[in-house]
Structures are given as C-alpha cells and as structure tokens.
mmCIF file of C-alpha atoms in Angstrom:
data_model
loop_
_atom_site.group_PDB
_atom_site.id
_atom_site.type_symbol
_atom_site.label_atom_id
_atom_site.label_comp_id
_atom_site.label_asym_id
_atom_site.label_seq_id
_atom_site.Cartn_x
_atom_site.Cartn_y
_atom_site.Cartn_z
ATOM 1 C CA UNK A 176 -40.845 -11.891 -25.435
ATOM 2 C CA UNK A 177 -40.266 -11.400 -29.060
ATOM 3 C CA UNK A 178 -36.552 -10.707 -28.653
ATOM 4 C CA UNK A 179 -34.785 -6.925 -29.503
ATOM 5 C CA UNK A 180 -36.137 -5.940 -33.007
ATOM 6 C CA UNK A 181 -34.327 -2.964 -35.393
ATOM 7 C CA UNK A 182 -35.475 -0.934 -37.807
ATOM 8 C CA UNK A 183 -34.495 -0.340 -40.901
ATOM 9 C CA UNK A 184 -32.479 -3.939 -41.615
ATOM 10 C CA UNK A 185 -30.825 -2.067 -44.128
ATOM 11 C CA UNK A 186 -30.043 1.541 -44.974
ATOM 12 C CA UNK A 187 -28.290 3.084 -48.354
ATOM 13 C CA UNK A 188 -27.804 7.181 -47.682
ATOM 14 C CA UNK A 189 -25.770 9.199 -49.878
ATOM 15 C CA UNK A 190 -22.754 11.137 -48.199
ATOM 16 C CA UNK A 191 -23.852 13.786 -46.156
ATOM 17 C CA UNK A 192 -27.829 12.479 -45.722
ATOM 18 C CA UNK A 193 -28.955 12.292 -42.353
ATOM 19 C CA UNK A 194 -30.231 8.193 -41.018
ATOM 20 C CA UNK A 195 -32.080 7.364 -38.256
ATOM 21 C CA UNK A 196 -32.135 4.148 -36.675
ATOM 22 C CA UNK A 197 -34.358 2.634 -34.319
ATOM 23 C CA UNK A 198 -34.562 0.116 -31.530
ATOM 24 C CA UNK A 199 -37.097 -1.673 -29.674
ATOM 25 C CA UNK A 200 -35.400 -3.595 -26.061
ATOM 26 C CA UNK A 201 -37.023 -6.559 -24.985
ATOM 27 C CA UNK A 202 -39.906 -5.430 -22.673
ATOM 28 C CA UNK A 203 -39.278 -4.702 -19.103
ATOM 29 C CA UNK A 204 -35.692 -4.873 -20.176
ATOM 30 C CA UNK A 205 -34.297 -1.098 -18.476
ATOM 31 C CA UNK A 206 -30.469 -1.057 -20.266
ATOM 32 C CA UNK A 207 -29.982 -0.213 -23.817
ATOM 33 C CA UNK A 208 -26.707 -0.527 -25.615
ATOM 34 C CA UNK A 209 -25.889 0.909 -29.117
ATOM 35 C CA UNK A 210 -22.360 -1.186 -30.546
ATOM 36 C CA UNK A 211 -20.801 -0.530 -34.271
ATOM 37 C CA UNK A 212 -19.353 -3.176 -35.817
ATOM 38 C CA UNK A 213 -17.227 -3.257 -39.055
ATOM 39 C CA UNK A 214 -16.401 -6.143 -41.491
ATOM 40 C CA UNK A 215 -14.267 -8.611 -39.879
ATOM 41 C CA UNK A 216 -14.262 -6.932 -36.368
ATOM 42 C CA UNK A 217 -15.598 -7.241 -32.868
ATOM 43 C CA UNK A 218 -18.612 -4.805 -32.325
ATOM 44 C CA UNK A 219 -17.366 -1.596 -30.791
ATOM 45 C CA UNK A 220 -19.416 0.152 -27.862
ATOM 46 C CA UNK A 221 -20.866 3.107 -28.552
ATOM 47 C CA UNK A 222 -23.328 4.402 -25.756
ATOM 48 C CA UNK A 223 -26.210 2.866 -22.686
ATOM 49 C CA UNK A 224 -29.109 4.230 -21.497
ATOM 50 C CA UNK A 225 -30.639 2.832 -18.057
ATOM 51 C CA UNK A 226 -34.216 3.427 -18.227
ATOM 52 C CA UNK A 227 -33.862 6.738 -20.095
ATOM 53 C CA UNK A 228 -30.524 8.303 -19.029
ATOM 54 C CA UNK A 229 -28.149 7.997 -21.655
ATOM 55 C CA UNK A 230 -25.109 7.266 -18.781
ATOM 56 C CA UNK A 231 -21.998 6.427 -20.904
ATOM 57 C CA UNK A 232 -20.809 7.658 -24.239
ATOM 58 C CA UNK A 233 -17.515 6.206 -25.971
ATOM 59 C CA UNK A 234 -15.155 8.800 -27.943
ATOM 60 C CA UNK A 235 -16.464 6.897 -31.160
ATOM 61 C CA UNK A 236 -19.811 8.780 -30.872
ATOM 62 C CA UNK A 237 -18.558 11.960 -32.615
ATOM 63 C CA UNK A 238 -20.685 15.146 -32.531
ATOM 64 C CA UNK A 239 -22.674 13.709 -35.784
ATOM 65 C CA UNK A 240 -24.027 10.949 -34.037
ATOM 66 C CA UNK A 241 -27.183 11.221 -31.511
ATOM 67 C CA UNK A 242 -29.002 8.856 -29.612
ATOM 68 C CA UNK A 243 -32.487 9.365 -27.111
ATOM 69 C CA UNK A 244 -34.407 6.775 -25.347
ATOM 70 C CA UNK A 245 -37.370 8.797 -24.406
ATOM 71 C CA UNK A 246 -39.504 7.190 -22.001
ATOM 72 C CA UNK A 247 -37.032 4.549 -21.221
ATOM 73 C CA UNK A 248 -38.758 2.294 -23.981
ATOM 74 C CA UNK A 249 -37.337 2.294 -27.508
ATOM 75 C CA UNK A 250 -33.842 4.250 -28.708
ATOM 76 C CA UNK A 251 -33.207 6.275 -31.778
ATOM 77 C CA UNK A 252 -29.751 6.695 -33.056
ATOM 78 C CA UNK A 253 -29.355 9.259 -35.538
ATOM 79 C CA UNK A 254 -26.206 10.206 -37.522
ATOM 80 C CA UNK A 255 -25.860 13.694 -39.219
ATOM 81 C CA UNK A 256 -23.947 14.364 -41.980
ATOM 82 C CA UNK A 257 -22.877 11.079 -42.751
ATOM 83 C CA UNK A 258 -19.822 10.174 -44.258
ATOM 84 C CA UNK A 259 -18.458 6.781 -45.743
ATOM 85 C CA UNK A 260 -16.252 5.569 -43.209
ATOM 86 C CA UNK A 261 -19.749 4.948 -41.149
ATOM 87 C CA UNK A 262 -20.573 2.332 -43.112
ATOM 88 C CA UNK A 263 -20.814 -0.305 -40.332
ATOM 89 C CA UNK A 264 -23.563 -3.119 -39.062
ATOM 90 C CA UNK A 265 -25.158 -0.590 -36.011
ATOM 91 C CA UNK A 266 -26.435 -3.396 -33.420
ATOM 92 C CA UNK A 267 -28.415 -2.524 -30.402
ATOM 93 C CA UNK A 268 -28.636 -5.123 -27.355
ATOM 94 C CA UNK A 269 -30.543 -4.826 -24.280
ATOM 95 C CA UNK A 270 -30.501 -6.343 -20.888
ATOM 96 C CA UNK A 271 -32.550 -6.604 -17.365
ATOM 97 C CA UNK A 272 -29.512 -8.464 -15.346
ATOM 98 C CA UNK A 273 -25.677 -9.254 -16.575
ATOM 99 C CA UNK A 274 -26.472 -10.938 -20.072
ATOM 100 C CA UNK A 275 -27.136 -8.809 -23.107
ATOM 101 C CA UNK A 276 -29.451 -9.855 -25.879
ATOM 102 C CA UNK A 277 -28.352 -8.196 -28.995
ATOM 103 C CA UNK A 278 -31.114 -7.655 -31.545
ATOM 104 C CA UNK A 279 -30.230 -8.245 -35.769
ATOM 105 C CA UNK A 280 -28.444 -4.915 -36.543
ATOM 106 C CA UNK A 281 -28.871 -2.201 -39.152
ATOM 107 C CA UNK A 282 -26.435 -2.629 -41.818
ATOM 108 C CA UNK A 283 -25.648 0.688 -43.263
ATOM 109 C CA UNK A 284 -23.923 1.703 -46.156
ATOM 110 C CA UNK A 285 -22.924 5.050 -47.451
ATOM 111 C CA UNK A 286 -22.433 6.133 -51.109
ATOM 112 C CA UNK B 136 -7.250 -0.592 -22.309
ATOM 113 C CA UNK B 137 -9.331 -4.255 -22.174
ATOM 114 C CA UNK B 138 -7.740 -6.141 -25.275
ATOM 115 C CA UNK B 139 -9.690 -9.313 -26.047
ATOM 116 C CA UNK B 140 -7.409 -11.786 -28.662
ATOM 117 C CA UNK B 141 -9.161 -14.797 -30.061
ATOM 118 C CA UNK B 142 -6.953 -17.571 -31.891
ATOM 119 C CA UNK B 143 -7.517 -18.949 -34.534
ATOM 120 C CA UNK B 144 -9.091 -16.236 -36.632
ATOM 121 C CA UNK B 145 -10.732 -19.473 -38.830
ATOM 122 C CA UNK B 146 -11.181 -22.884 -38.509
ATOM 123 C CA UNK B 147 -12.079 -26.006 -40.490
ATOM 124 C CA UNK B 148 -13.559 -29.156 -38.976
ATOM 125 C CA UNK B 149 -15.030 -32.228 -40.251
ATOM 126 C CA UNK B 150 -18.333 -33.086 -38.949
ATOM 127 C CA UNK B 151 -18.308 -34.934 -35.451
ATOM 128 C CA UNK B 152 -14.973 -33.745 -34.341
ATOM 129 C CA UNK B 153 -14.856 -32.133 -31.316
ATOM 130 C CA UNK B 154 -13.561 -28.680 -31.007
ATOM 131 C CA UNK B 155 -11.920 -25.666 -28.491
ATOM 132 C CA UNK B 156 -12.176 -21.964 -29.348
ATOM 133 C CA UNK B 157 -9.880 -19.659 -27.656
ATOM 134 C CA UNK B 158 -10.299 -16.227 -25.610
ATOM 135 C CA UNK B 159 -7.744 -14.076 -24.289
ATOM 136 C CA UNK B 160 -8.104 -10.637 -22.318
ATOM 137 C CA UNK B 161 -5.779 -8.629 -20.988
ATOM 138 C CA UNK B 162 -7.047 -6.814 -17.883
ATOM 139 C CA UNK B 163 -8.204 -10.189 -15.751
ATOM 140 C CA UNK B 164 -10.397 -7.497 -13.224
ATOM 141 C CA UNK B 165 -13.614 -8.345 -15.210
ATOM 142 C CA UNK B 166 -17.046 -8.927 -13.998
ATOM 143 C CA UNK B 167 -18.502 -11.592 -16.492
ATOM 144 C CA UNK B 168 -17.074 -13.221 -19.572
ATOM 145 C CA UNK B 169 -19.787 -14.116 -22.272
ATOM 146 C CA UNK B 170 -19.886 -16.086 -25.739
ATOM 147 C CA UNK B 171 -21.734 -14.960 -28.518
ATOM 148 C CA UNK B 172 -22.398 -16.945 -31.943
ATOM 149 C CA UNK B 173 -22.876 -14.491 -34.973
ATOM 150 C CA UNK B 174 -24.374 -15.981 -38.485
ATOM 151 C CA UNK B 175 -23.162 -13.556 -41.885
ATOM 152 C CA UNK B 176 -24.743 -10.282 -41.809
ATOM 153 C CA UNK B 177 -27.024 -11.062 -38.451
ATOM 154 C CA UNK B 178 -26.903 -9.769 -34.864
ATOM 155 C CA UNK B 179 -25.458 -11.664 -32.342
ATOM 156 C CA UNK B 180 -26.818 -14.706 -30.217
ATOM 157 C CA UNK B 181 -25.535 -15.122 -26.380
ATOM 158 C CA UNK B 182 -24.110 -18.753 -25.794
ATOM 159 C CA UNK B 183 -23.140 -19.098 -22.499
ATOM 160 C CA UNK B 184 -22.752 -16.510 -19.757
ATOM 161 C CA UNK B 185 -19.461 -16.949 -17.169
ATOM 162 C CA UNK B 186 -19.497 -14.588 -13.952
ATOM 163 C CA UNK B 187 -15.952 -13.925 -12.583
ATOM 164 C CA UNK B 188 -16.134 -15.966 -9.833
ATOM 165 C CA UNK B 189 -17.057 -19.248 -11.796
ATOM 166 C CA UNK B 190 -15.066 -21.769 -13.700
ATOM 167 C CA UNK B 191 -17.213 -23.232 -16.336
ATOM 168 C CA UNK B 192 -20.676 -22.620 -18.032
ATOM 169 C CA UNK B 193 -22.571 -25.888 -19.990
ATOM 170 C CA UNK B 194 -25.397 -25.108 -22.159
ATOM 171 C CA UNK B 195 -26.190 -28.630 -24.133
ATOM 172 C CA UNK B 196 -23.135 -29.638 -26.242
ATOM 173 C CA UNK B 197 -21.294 -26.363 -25.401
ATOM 174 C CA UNK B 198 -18.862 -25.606 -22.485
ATOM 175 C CA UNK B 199 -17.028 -22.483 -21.461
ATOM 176 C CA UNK B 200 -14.381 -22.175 -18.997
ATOM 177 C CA UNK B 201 -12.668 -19.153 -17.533
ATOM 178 C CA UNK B 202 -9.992 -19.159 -15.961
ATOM 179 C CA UNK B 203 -9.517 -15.285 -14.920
ATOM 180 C CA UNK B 204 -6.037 -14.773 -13.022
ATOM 181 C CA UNK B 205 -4.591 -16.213 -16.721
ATOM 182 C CA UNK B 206 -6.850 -14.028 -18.840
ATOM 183 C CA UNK B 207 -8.337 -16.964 -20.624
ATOM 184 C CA UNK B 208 -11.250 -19.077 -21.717
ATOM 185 C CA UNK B 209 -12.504 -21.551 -24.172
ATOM 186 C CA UNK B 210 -15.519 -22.526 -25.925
ATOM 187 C CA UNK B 211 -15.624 -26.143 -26.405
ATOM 188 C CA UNK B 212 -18.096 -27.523 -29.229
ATOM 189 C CA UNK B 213 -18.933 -31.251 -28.893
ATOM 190 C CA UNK B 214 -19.668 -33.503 -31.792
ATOM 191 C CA UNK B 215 -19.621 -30.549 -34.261
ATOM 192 C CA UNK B 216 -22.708 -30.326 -36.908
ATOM 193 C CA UNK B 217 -22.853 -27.865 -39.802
ATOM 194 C CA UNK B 218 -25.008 -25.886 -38.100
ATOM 195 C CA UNK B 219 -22.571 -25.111 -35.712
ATOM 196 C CA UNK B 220 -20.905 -23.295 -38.994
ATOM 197 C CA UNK B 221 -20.842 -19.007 -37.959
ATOM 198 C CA UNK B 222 -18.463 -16.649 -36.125
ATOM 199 C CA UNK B 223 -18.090 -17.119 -32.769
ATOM 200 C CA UNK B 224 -17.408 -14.263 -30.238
ATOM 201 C CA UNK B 225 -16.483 -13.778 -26.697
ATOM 202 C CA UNK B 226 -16.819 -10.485 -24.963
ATOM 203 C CA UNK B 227 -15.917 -9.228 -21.460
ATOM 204 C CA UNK B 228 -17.403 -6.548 -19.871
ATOM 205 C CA UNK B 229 -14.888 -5.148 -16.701
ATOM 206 C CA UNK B 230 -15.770 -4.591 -13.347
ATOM 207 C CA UNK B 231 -17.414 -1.568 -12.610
ATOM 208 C CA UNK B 232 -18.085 -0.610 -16.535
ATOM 209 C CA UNK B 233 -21.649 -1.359 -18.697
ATOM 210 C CA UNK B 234 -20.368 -2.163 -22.318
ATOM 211 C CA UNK B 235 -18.123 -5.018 -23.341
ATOM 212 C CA UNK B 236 -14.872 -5.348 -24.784
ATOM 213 C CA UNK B 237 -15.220 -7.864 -28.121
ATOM 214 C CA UNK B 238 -12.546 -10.193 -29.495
ATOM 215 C CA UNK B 239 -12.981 -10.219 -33.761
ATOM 216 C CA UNK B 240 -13.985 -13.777 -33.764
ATOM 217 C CA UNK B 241 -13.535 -17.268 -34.799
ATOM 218 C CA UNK B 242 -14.723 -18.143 -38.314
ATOM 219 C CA UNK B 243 -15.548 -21.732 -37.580
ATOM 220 C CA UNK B 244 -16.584 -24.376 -40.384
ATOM 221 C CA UNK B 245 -17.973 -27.608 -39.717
ATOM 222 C CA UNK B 246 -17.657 -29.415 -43.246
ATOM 223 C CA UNK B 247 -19.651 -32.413 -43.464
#
C-alpha cells in the first residue's frame, strides 16, 4: 500500500492551454474523489467515481473541466481552456470504507 | 448548505503545552466527522475518524470529541512538539452524501 500518488506535483499552463491531471487510488480502494483547494481555504468537492461511474458532480465542475476513471483504477481530470482563476492545489483522495486518504495534490498555476 | 467554522484561524503555543482545536458545523445530520493535518503545499493526512454515533476518537497523544446535537468537536493535542506545527482540518461528510464539507483550518505553531 504505497498510499494515493498524483501526477504532475506541479503544473505551469498558459491561459487557455489544456492540463491533465492524473490519479492513482490506493489499490482495491473502489471510491475516487477529486477536491480543489485554494490558498487559505478548505478543499472544495468537486466529483466521485465508485468503481468507474462518475456518480456526483458539484456545480464547481464547469463545462471546461472533465474527469474519467476508466476501468475503475486510476482518474484523469482534465481542464480545457484554462483560465487563471483555476489556479488551485487539485487533490484527489480515495477510500474502501468511511475514511478518505487524500494523496499530495497537483498544484497548478496559470499564467 | 453544511457550513463547517473552525476557531481560531492561528495559533501559537510553546512547546509542551497542551492544546484544543475547535470545529463547528451547522447541519448536525452528518454521518462521520474526520480530522485532517495538512503540512504547506502537501495533501492532506487523516487524524482521527469520529462516526456519528460516537463521542470521542484517541489516536496516541490526539483526541477528538463530537458532540453532534451541538454541532461541535475538538481536537485536543497533548504535550505539543514542533512537529505538531501544520494546518489542521476537520471535515464532515452528511448523511446520505459522498464528499465532505471542509472548515479552512487552524494554523497551529508549536514554538519551542
């Protein structure tokens, strides 16, 4: 169990690039979560997958923003377009039971 | 909407002193309170866990209580080290829903 692991740690787009984020759950874990958090604030929810059915999406997660789980194994969130006011830590957290395990966020910033 | 408050927003403590962080949430139908500690620009690490229908959580020199029908709990830090020295979170996730509602934190620094 080596824990939920994201890729990239870090992530400098211009305005209006395209990102893609990734996350790998801890194994055998079946719920994903995607949260946004900015400086100073509580992470924000922003979708779940169980296994991979994407069941709940906030009204954060504008049209721009995408996320899969194919397989029901790792998640991809991908924002299109982006613009400044997403720069935010993006933190993924899975969980088998009631606790979630977060994993160390992508910290993006936008130019 | 879930509204989780946590007071203070910072605190300073010298080393050894013990210590209570506060939680407050407005809708008290929730399913599980839980405590997160958060070190500058990392992810988050769970604490303590508290299901709805239990009063207190100890994990070594840490101890949570809830105490739902108030819409409160607190974190309390024993014989504080510098270590101890991050953000500290609590988050409630409601009855019936699968995210959970954060508080911003409580800066805490344990100056030795």
């Amino acid at each position: 169990d080596t824990g939920v692991s994201q890729n990239p740690r870090h992530k400098i787009t211009k305005r209006g690039q395209n990102v893609t984020f990734r996350c790998d759950p801890i194994s055998e874990h079946n719920r994903l979560y995607w949260y946004r958090q900015t400086l100073g604030q509580g992470p924000e929810f922003l979708t779940y997958f169980q296994n991979e059915a994407q069941l709940e999406k906030s009204r954060l997660l504008s049209d721009r923003f995408s996320a899969e789980r194919p397989k029901g194994s790792f998640s991809t969130l991908e924002i299109q377009r982006t613009e400044q006011g997403d720069s935010a830590m993006y933190l993924c957290a899975s969980s088998r039971g009631d606790e979630q395990y977060f994993g160390p966020g992508t910290r993006l910033t936008v130019t | 909407k879930q509204e989780v408050t946590q007071i203070p927003a910072a605190l300073s403590v010298p080393e050894g002193e013990n210590l209570v962080l506060n939680c407050s949430f407005t809708d008290s139908a929730i399913y599980n309170l839980q405590w997160f500690r958060q070190d500058p620009g990392k992810g988050l690490t769970s604490l303590l866990l508290i299901q709805s229908s239990q009063r207190e959580q100890t994990s070594g020199r840490l101890n949570a209580s809830l105490d739902k029908s108030s819409g409160r709990s607190t974190l309390y830090i024993a014989a504080s080290q510098p270590g101890d020295s991050a953000t500290y979170l609590c988050a409630v996730k409601e009855a019936g829903a699968n995210n959970l509602f954060f508080g911003t934190g409580t800066r805490l620094t344990v100056i030795p």
